[in-house]
Short mmCIF file of C-alpha atoms and ligand atoms in Angstrom, two decimals:
data_model
loop_
_atom_site.label_atom_id
_atom_site.label_comp_id
_atom_site.label_asym_id
_atom_site.label_seq_id
_atom_site.Cartn_x
_atom_site.Cartn_y
_atom_site.Cartn_z
CA MET A 94 145.39 195.46 145.60
CA THR A 95 144.59 192.42 143.23
CA LEU A 96 141.61 192.49 141.11
CA GLN A 97 142.74 189.94 138.77
CA ASN A 98 139.69 188.92 136.24
CA GLN A 99 137.28 191.14 137.80
CA HIS A 100 134.61 192.74 135.70
CA ILE A 101 134.69 196.80 136.81
CA LEU A 102 132.30 198.66 134.71
CA ILE A 103 132.78 202.67 135.07
CA GLY A 104 130.06 205.02 134.15
CA ILE A 105 131.47 208.49 133.69
CA THR A 106 129.17 211.49 133.68
CA GLY A 107 129.64 215.12 132.68
CA GLY A 108 131.63 217.04 135.26
CA ILE A 109 135.43 218.15 135.27
CA ALA A 110 136.32 215.16 137.46
CA ALA A 111 136.02 212.90 134.53
CA TYR A 112 139.75 213.59 133.51
CA LYS A 113 140.79 212.10 136.73
CA ILE A 114 139.08 208.65 135.63
CA CYS A 115 141.77 208.06 133.13
CA GLU A 116 144.19 207.57 135.95
CA LEU A 117 141.89 205.48 137.85
CA ILE A 118 141.39 203.14 134.79
CA ARG A 119 145.01 202.81 134.81
CA MET A 120 145.32 201.66 138.41
CA PHE A 121 142.51 198.98 137.80
CA LYS A 122 144.42 197.77 134.87
CA LYS A 123 147.56 197.38 136.62
CA SER A 124 145.77 195.14 139.23
CA GLY A 125 144.62 192.81 136.86
CA ALA A 126 140.82 193.99 136.22
CA ASP A 127 138.94 193.88 132.83
CA VAL A 128 137.52 197.65 132.74
CA LYS A 129 135.13 198.75 130.47
CA VAL A 130 133.74 202.43 130.18
CA ILE A 131 130.32 203.98 129.58
CA VAL A 132 130.29 207.62 128.85
CA THR A 133 127.38 209.90 128.90
CA PRO A 134 127.07 212.37 125.99
CA ASN A 135 128.11 215.15 128.45
CA ALA A 136 131.31 213.32 129.80
CA LEU A 137 133.10 213.36 125.94
CA ASN A 138 133.20 217.13 126.69
CA PHE A 139 135.85 216.58 129.22
CA VAL A 140 137.51 213.53 128.03
CA THR A 141 138.19 211.64 124.56
CA LYS A 142 136.84 208.12 123.81
CA LEU A 143 139.90 207.71 122.41
CA THR A 144 141.71 208.09 125.79
CA LEU A 145 139.38 206.04 127.58
CA GLN A 146 139.66 203.53 124.92
CA ASN A 147 143.43 203.15 125.04
CA LEU A 148 143.75 202.96 128.61
CA SER A 149 140.79 200.53 129.20
CA GLN A 150 142.01 198.50 126.23
CA ASN A 151 138.25 198.00 125.41
CA ASP A 152 135.59 199.81 123.63
CA VAL A 153 134.09 202.60 125.16
CA TYR A 154 130.38 202.47 125.39
CA GLU A 155 128.03 205.46 124.67
CA GLY A 156 125.04 204.66 122.56
CA GLU A 157 122.27 202.35 122.95
CA PHE A 158 121.68 201.26 119.45
CA THR A 159 124.76 200.33 118.09
CA PRO A 160 125.17 196.75 119.96
CA LYS A 161 128.38 194.92 119.49
CA ASN A 162 126.27 191.76 119.83
CA TRP A 163 122.88 190.52 119.65
CA LYS A 164 122.18 191.56 123.18
CA PRO A 165 120.83 195.01 123.74
CA GLU A 166 123.90 196.67 124.87
CA HIS A 167 122.44 197.82 128.46
CA ILE A 168 121.77 194.44 129.37
CA SER A 169 124.91 192.73 128.03
CA LEU A 170 126.95 195.26 130.13
CA ALA A 171 124.88 194.94 133.06
CA ASP A 172 125.49 191.20 132.91
CA TRP A 173 129.18 191.50 132.14
CA ALA A 174 130.05 193.43 135.38
CA ASP A 175 131.10 192.26 138.77
CA ILE A 176 130.57 195.89 139.94
CA MET A 177 129.52 199.36 138.51
CA LEU A 178 131.18 202.41 139.57
CA ILE A 179 129.83 205.85 138.53
CA ALA A 180 132.47 208.28 138.71
CA PRO A 181 132.26 211.38 138.63
CA ALA A 182 128.61 211.32 139.25
CA THR A 183 126.81 214.31 138.63
CA ALA A 184 123.63 215.54 140.56
CA ASN A 185 121.61 215.14 137.19
CA THR A 186 122.64 211.29 136.97
CA ILE A 187 122.32 210.61 140.71
CA GLY A 188 118.53 212.08 140.27
CA LYS A 189 117.68 210.00 137.23
CA ILE A 190 119.02 207.00 138.72
CA VAL A 191 116.67 207.54 141.70
CA GLN A 192 113.74 207.85 139.57
CA GLY A 193 114.42 204.98 137.24
CA ILE A 194 115.11 206.98 134.20
CA ALA A 195 116.90 205.42 131.53
CA ASP A 196 117.41 208.16 129.01
CA ASN A 197 121.16 207.34 127.71
CA LEU A 198 123.19 204.14 128.07
CA LEU A 199 124.71 204.81 131.66
CA THR A 200 121.19 205.23 133.38
CA SER A 201 119.73 202.38 131.61
CA VAL A 202 122.46 200.06 132.57
CA ALA A 203 122.11 201.41 135.85
CA CYS A 204 118.52 200.79 136.03
CA ALA A 205 119.14 196.89 134.68
CA PHE A 206 122.07 196.51 137.28
CA SER A 207 121.37 194.58 140.19
CA LYS A 208 124.72 193.82 141.55
CA LYS A 209 127.14 195.85 143.77
CA MET A 210 126.98 199.84 142.74
CA ILE A 211 129.35 202.26 144.07
CA ILE A 212 128.65 206.13 143.43
CA ALA A 213 131.38 208.99 143.71
CA PRO A 214 129.68 212.30 143.50
CA ALA A 215 131.59 215.35 142.20
CA MET A 216 129.83 218.78 141.82
CA ASN A 217 129.89 222.44 143.06
CA CYS A 218 129.74 222.72 147.06
CA ASN A 219 126.12 224.42 147.06
CA MET A 220 124.77 221.78 144.67
CA TRP A 221 126.31 219.12 146.90
CA GLN A 222 124.12 220.57 149.94
CA ASN A 223 121.08 220.90 148.05
CA VAL A 224 118.28 218.91 150.07
CA ALA A 225 117.15 216.93 146.56
CA VAL A 226 120.56 215.75 145.99
CA GLN A 227 121.24 214.73 149.72
CA ASN A 228 117.70 212.95 149.54
CA ASN A 229 118.35 211.26 146.28
CA LEU A 230 121.78 210.18 148.11
CA ASN A 231 119.83 208.84 150.91
CA ILE A 232 117.52 206.92 148.71
CA LEU A 233 120.32 205.23 146.81
CA GLU A 234 122.06 204.46 150.43
CA GLY A 235 118.73 202.80 151.61
CA ARG A 236 118.65 200.35 148.20
CA GLY A 237 122.15 199.15 149.04
CA VAL A 238 124.39 201.49 146.73
CA GLU A 239 127.66 202.75 148.36
CA ILE A 240 128.39 206.44 148.22
CA LEU A 241 131.78 207.69 148.11
CA PRO A 242 131.12 211.26 149.56
CA PRO A 243 133.31 214.04 147.79
CA ASP A 244 136.34 215.62 149.32
CA ASN A 245 136.59 219.22 150.75
CA GLY A 246 138.69 221.61 148.64
CA PHE A 247 139.41 223.92 145.41
CA LEU A 248 136.71 223.30 143.10
CA ALA A 249 136.93 223.67 139.36
CA CYS A 250 133.97 226.23 139.44
CA GLY A 251 136.12 228.69 141.78
CA TYR A 252 134.65 227.81 145.12
CA ILE A 253 136.08 226.22 148.11
CA GLY A 254 134.08 223.60 149.77
CA LYS A 255 132.89 220.09 149.53
CA GLY A 256 132.32 218.52 146.23
CA ARG A 257 135.77 217.45 144.69
CA LEU A 258 135.74 213.82 143.56
CA CYS A 259 137.32 211.87 146.45
CA SER A 260 140.75 210.61 146.39
CA LEU A 261 141.34 207.97 143.70
CA GLU A 262 143.18 205.66 146.50
CA LYS A 263 139.78 205.82 148.10
CA ILE A 264 137.59 204.65 144.91
CA CYS A 265 140.07 201.72 144.20
CA SER A 266 140.03 200.57 147.96
CA ALA A 267 136.23 200.77 148.02
CA VAL A 268 136.00 198.68 144.94
CA ASP A 269 138.71 196.59 145.96
CA GLU A 270 136.73 195.86 149.32
CA ALA A 271 133.34 195.48 147.90
CA LEU A 272 134.83 192.86 145.38
CA ASN A 273 136.33 190.89 147.95
CA TYR A 274 133.65 191.28 150.43
CA GLN A 275 131.15 189.97 147.59
CA GLN A 276 132.78 186.47 147.90
CA ILE A 277 132.28 185.78 151.52
CA LEU A 278 128.81 184.81 151.53
CA LYS A 279 128.67 183.85 147.77
CA GLY A 280 126.23 180.94 146.88
CA LYS A 281 124.55 181.06 150.30
CA LYS A 282 120.89 182.09 150.88
CA VAL A 283 120.32 183.99 154.09
CA VAL A 284 116.75 184.66 155.13
CA ILE A 285 116.41 187.71 157.65
CA THR A 286 113.26 188.62 159.51
CA SER A 287 112.54 192.30 160.44
CA GLY A 288 110.21 194.80 162.13
CA GLY A 289 107.42 194.26 164.65
CA THR A 290 104.63 192.03 163.83
CA ILE A 291 101.05 193.45 163.69
CA GLU A 292 97.97 191.21 165.52
CA ASP A 293 94.84 192.65 164.16
CA ILE A 294 92.29 193.45 166.95
CA ASP A 295 89.16 194.86 164.69
CA PRO A 296 89.59 196.61 161.35
CA VAL A 297 90.81 199.62 162.95
CA ARG A 298 92.88 198.58 165.96
CA TYR A 299 96.09 196.05 166.55
CA ILE A 300 98.58 195.02 168.64
CA SER A 301 102.49 195.43 168.04
CA ASN A 302 105.57 196.75 169.39
CA TYR A 303 108.31 199.65 168.76
CA SER A 304 110.50 197.90 166.31
CA SER A 305 111.70 199.74 163.33
CA GLY A 306 112.96 197.22 161.29
CA LYS A 307 116.23 198.95 161.20
CA MET A 308 118.54 195.88 162.73
CA GLY A 309 116.97 193.30 160.34
CA LEU A 310 117.58 195.87 157.11
CA SER A 311 121.03 196.42 157.94
CA LEU A 312 121.67 192.71 158.42
CA ALA A 313 120.10 192.04 154.90
CA LYS A 314 121.94 194.94 153.22
CA THR A 315 125.20 193.65 154.68
CA ALA A 316 124.63 189.72 153.86
CA TYR A 317 123.69 191.13 150.43
CA ASP A 318 126.89 193.27 149.87
CA MET A 319 128.72 189.81 151.35
CA GLY A 320 127.46 188.27 147.96
CA ALA A 321 124.43 186.21 149.61
CA GLU A 322 121.22 185.60 148.23
CA VAL A 323 119.01 187.48 150.46
CA VAL A 324 115.42 187.38 151.47
CA LEU A 325 114.11 189.97 154.14
CA VAL A 326 110.74 189.08 155.62
CA THR A 327 109.40 192.11 157.18
CA THR A 328 106.60 193.90 158.26
CA LYS A 329 108.00 197.18 156.88
CA ASP A 330 107.86 198.64 153.39
CA VAL A 331 111.53 198.08 152.11
CA GLU A 332 112.79 198.69 148.82
CA ALA A 333 115.78 196.55 147.71
CA PRO A 334 117.80 195.00 145.22
CA TYR A 335 116.95 191.52 146.93
CA LYS A 336 113.95 189.61 147.61
CA VAL A 337 111.63 191.11 150.24
CA THR A 338 108.57 189.55 151.60
CA LYS A 339 106.31 192.00 153.15
CA VAL A 340 104.05 190.21 156.05
CA LYS A 341 101.72 191.50 158.91
CA SER A 342 101.13 188.94 161.82
CA ALA A 343 103.25 186.25 163.35
CA LEU A 344 101.24 183.77 161.32
CA ASP A 345 102.12 185.27 158.00
CA MET A 346 105.83 185.73 159.23
CA GLN A 347 105.87 181.97 160.33
CA ASN A 348 104.54 181.14 156.67
CA ALA A 349 106.80 182.96 154.91
CA VAL A 350 109.97 181.89 156.72
CA ASN A 351 108.87 178.38 156.21
CA ASN A 352 108.57 178.68 152.45
CA GLU A 353 112.08 179.75 152.55
CA TYR A 354 113.36 177.20 155.03
CA ASP A 355 114.35 174.28 152.84
CA GLY A 356 116.77 176.48 150.60
CA SER A 357 118.33 178.76 153.02
CA ASP A 358 121.68 178.38 154.67
CA ILE A 359 121.34 180.80 157.28
CA ILE A 360 117.91 182.06 158.87
CA ILE A 361 118.14 185.42 161.22
CA MET A 362 115.28 186.05 163.10
CA ALA A 363 115.67 189.75 164.03
CA ALA A 364 111.83 190.57 163.89
CA ALA A 365 109.98 191.44 167.20
CA VAL A 366 107.48 188.64 167.14
CA ALA A 367 104.38 189.42 169.08
CA ASP A 368 104.01 186.31 171.42
CA TYR A 369 100.03 186.60 171.52
CA ARG A 370 97.18 187.64 168.97
CA VAL A 371 93.70 188.05 169.77
CA LYS A 372 91.77 184.98 169.90
CA ASN A 373 88.45 186.61 168.17
CA TYR A 374 89.07 189.12 165.56
CA SER A 375 86.25 191.51 165.07
CA GLU A 376 85.15 192.06 161.59
CA GLN A 377 83.49 194.88 162.83
CA LYS A 378 85.04 198.03 164.64
CA MET A 379 84.46 197.17 168.36
CA LYS A 380 81.86 199.61 169.97
CA LYS A 381 82.23 200.80 173.63
CA GLY A 382 78.75 200.17 174.27
CA GLY A 383 78.41 201.06 178.16
CA ASN A 384 81.27 199.01 179.14
CA GLU A 385 84.05 200.80 181.50
CA ASN A 386 86.33 198.17 181.00
CA LEU A 387 87.05 195.74 178.09
CA THR A 388 88.97 192.39 178.35
CA LEU A 389 90.64 190.87 175.23
CA GLU A 390 91.39 187.26 175.15
CA LEU A 391 94.78 186.55 173.67
CA VAL A 392 95.89 183.16 172.49
CA LYS A 393 99.50 182.21 172.07
CA ASN A 394 101.52 182.52 168.52
CA PRO A 395 103.98 180.00 167.43
CA ASP A 396 107.28 180.37 168.46
CA ILE A 397 108.64 180.75 165.08
CA LEU A 398 112.31 180.35 165.81
CA ALA A 399 111.80 177.57 168.22
CA GLU A 400 109.86 175.70 165.61
CA LEU A 401 112.71 176.11 162.96
CA CYS A 402 115.12 174.69 165.49
CA LYS A 403 112.84 171.82 166.26
CA LYS A 404 112.58 171.19 162.31
CA ARG A 405 116.16 171.26 161.65
CA GLN A 406 116.73 168.25 164.29
CA ALA A 407 114.27 166.11 162.38
CA PRO A 408 116.17 163.92 159.90
CA LEU A 409 116.76 164.97 156.46
CA PRO A 410 114.45 163.43 153.80
CA ASN A 411 116.68 161.51 151.27
CA PRO A 412 116.93 162.47 148.75
CA LEU A 413 116.87 166.15 149.54
CA PRO A 414 114.26 168.13 147.88
CA GLN A 415 115.73 170.15 144.91
CA GLY A 416 117.48 173.07 146.06
CA ALA A 417 117.22 172.26 149.82
CA ARG A 418 120.70 172.89 151.73
CA GLU A 419 121.91 170.98 154.60
CA ASN A 420 123.58 172.59 157.92
CA LYS A 421 121.75 175.44 158.39
CA ILE A 422 122.90 178.50 160.93
CA ILE A 423 119.87 179.60 162.91
CA VAL A 424 120.45 182.77 164.58
CA GLY A 425 117.73 184.47 167.05
CA PHE A 426 117.38 187.84 168.79
CA CYS A 427 116.94 188.39 172.28
CA ALA A 428 115.08 191.65 173.42
CA GLU A 429 115.67 192.08 177.06
CA SER A 430 115.06 194.97 179.66
CA GLU A 431 116.78 193.10 182.86
CA ASN A 432 119.26 190.27 183.59
CA LEU A 433 120.36 190.33 180.02
CA ILE A 434 122.85 187.51 180.35
CA GLU A 435 120.82 184.91 182.51
CA ASN A 436 117.75 185.59 180.05
CA ALA A 437 119.88 185.08 177.29
CA LYS A 438 121.52 181.85 178.45
CA GLU A 439 118.24 180.41 179.23
CA LYS A 440 116.71 181.58 175.69
CA ILE A 441 119.40 179.95 173.71
CA SER A 442 118.88 176.44 175.25
CA LYS A 443 115.22 176.71 175.39
CA LYS A 444 114.96 177.74 171.63
CA GLY A 445 117.82 175.74 170.26
CA CYS A 446 119.34 178.04 168.00
CA ASP A 447 123.29 178.34 167.36
CA PHE A 448 123.72 181.87 168.21
CA LEU A 449 121.51 184.56 170.10
CA ILE A 450 121.98 188.15 169.85
CA ALA A 451 120.85 189.70 172.83
CA ASN A 452 120.16 193.39 173.26
CA ASP A 453 118.99 195.92 176.11
CA ILE A 454 115.66 197.52 174.80
CA SER A 455 115.47 199.40 178.03
CA ARG A 456 118.13 201.68 176.69
CA LYS A 457 116.80 204.62 174.63
CA ASP A 458 120.41 204.98 172.68
CA ILE A 459 120.41 201.37 171.23
CA GLY A 460 117.84 198.70 170.17
CA PHE A 461 114.21 199.61 169.06
CA GLY A 462 113.95 202.33 166.62
CA SER A 463 117.94 203.58 167.09
CA ASP A 464 120.08 203.71 164.71
CA ASN A 465 122.76 202.40 166.78
CA ASN A 466 123.19 198.89 168.75
CA GLU A 467 125.14 197.40 171.25
CA VAL A 468 124.93 193.44 171.58
CA THR A 469 126.07 190.29 173.22
CA ILE A 470 126.47 187.12 171.12
CA PHE A 471 125.71 184.06 172.67
CA ASP A 472 126.52 180.69 170.93
CA LYS A 473 125.29 177.26 171.74
CA ASN A 474 128.77 176.13 173.46
CA GLY A 475 128.50 178.70 176.09
CA GLY A 476 130.93 181.43 174.01
CA ILE A 477 129.86 184.89 174.81
CA ASN A 478 130.91 187.96 172.86
CA LYS A 479 130.15 191.58 173.36
CA LEU A 480 130.35 193.92 170.53
CA GLU A 481 130.11 197.53 171.74
CA LYS A 482 128.13 200.08 170.93
CA ALA A 483 128.15 201.15 166.91
CA SER A 484 125.84 201.84 164.04
CA LYS A 485 123.20 199.06 163.15
CA GLN A 486 125.11 198.31 159.95
CA VAL A 487 128.49 198.07 161.86
CA ILE A 488 126.85 195.61 164.29
CA ALA A 489 125.42 193.73 161.08
CA ARG A 490 128.80 193.21 159.71
CA LYS A 491 130.29 191.94 162.97
CA ILE A 492 127.40 189.50 163.66
CA LEU A 493 127.71 188.14 159.94
CA GLU A 494 131.31 187.85 160.06
CA TYR A 495 131.50 185.96 163.51
CA ILE A 496 128.13 183.54 162.58
CA THR A 497 130.27 182.91 159.64
CA ASN A 498 133.65 182.65 161.14
CA GLU A 499 134.97 185.40 159.13
O1 LIG B 250 113.79 196.75 164.72
P1 LIG B 250 114.97 198.01 165.33
O2 LIG B 250 113.96 199.11 166.04
O3 LIG B 250 115.77 198.21 164.64
O4 LIG B 250 114.94 197.10 167.04
C1 LIG B 250 115.60 195.95 166.72
C2 LIG B 250 114.93 194.82 167.93
C3 LIG B 250 115.33 195.26 169.23
C4 LIG B 250 113.62 194.56 167.37
C5 LIG B 250 116.02 193.51 167.73
O5 LIG B 250 117.44 193.92 167.81
C6 LIG B 250 115.59 192.45 168.37
O6 LIG B 250 115.86 192.12 169.82
N1 LIG B 250 114.72 191.51 167.88
C7 LIG B 250 114.36 190.44 168.54
C8 LIG B 250 112.99 190.90 169.38
C9 LIG B 250 112.07 189.71 170.32
O7 LIG B 250 111.25 189.46 169.67
O8 LIG B 250 113.12 189.26 171.14
P2 LIG B 250 112.54 187.81 172.29
O9 LIG B 250 113.43 187.82 173.28
O10 LIG B 250 110.80 188.42 172.62
O11 LIG B 250 112.37 186.80 171.02
C10 LIG B 250 113.26 185.98 170.94
C11 LIG B 250 113.96 185.53 169.34
O12 LIG B 250 112.49 184.62 169.12
C12 LIG B 250 113.45 186.55 168.59
O13 LIG B 250 114.94 185.83 167.41
C13 LIG B 250 112.19 186.49 168.04
O14 LIG B 250 112.16 186.66 166.66
C14 LIG B 250 111.94 185.06 168.23
N2 LIG B 250 110.63 184.89 168.13
C15 LIG B 250 109.83 185.29 169.24
C16 LIG B 250 108.27 184.99 169.41
C17 LIG B 250 107.86 184.17 168.60
N3 LIG B 250 106.83 184.10 169.02
N4 LIG B 250 108.34 183.90 167.69
C18 LIG B 250 109.61 183.96 167.61
O15 LIG B 250 110.25 183.45 166.56
#
């Protein structure tokens, strides 16, 4: 592990495992990191400021109203850090972070922090199993926070169960991996689409599909962890530390993606875009009348992906507009229920993208709505690479590593 010149901000909350963080600080220091420590008032019941100060070779931060420079402490610490680790994290602090409560220096920094955050909880096993605690952790995970679950074993409260802080080695390697991982797409802007578009028929009815947006969301989260500036254009409600543009129809989606086109390095179209929309939207709820049958006339939606690829082929303006990027990678997805390989090969050449990720949407255990996927990556030069069934998070990581050649 080498963490040379990396800025690690450790938040210690009021749990007995706080004493273990003294050793953790030494481990980070030995591997070259610059470490600063914030303590909650309760943490100081378990460790002293003097110990933490000696080990980190930095001031230890506790109060918000004694800043060491002109900037408010919670902002300067958030700006300084490359990563924030909260260990041990109590149920109380986890709950506050979820709610955006900023009532001490640690929770204020967490509220202001927009980079990678890792949380290592430690608490009594019954507290760990509490539904509110588990829900809070799920919410944080959904926002891109990495949770290092506690281990099983003897607990300081006398119980045996899940609740003791995970091993220091595990924390170190998670921090090391996150910091290295953050470099892969640093400086790159990645635009991702997700969810099924919604094509209104009248004020109460619409045409859509079963896309849950999970595949696109996993790609966005992973690209963010890899250090990219991420824009997620989605039909779903998403809370995230990166830019999210909520859209409804295919036309809205096209508009939003086009707005991001110039400045993007990678565009991934994981959304299930409706091929057609109704020709005449009815401003009023459509009435049954005496009709036994109803015919809706549909018109073709633009093919967003194909048009992006066409746009890329056009000569670039000289000089390039400010912030515009050359050499874009454009990736499509391909939802097939039969003849996956033949259809995907045809689609990649028709659309003109660099990669096409094909998945079989006739299977219930992958594709639409599932937490898992199994995909085959086709590249424009004829290369084919199958990714075996795994969680969408793992598939997202493998896709991003593959298309960026990592
Ligand atoms: O959202 P989940 O529940 O997690 O499910 C994930 C998924 C199955 C939706 C996803 O993995 C997927 O396959 N997305 C693409 C679905 C799709 O629209 O496939 P397609 O074969 O119809 O389209 C091919 C490509 O062209 C896609 O990148 C699509 O975004 C794009 N397209 C399609 C039509 C259109 N009018 N404009 C487009 O840009």
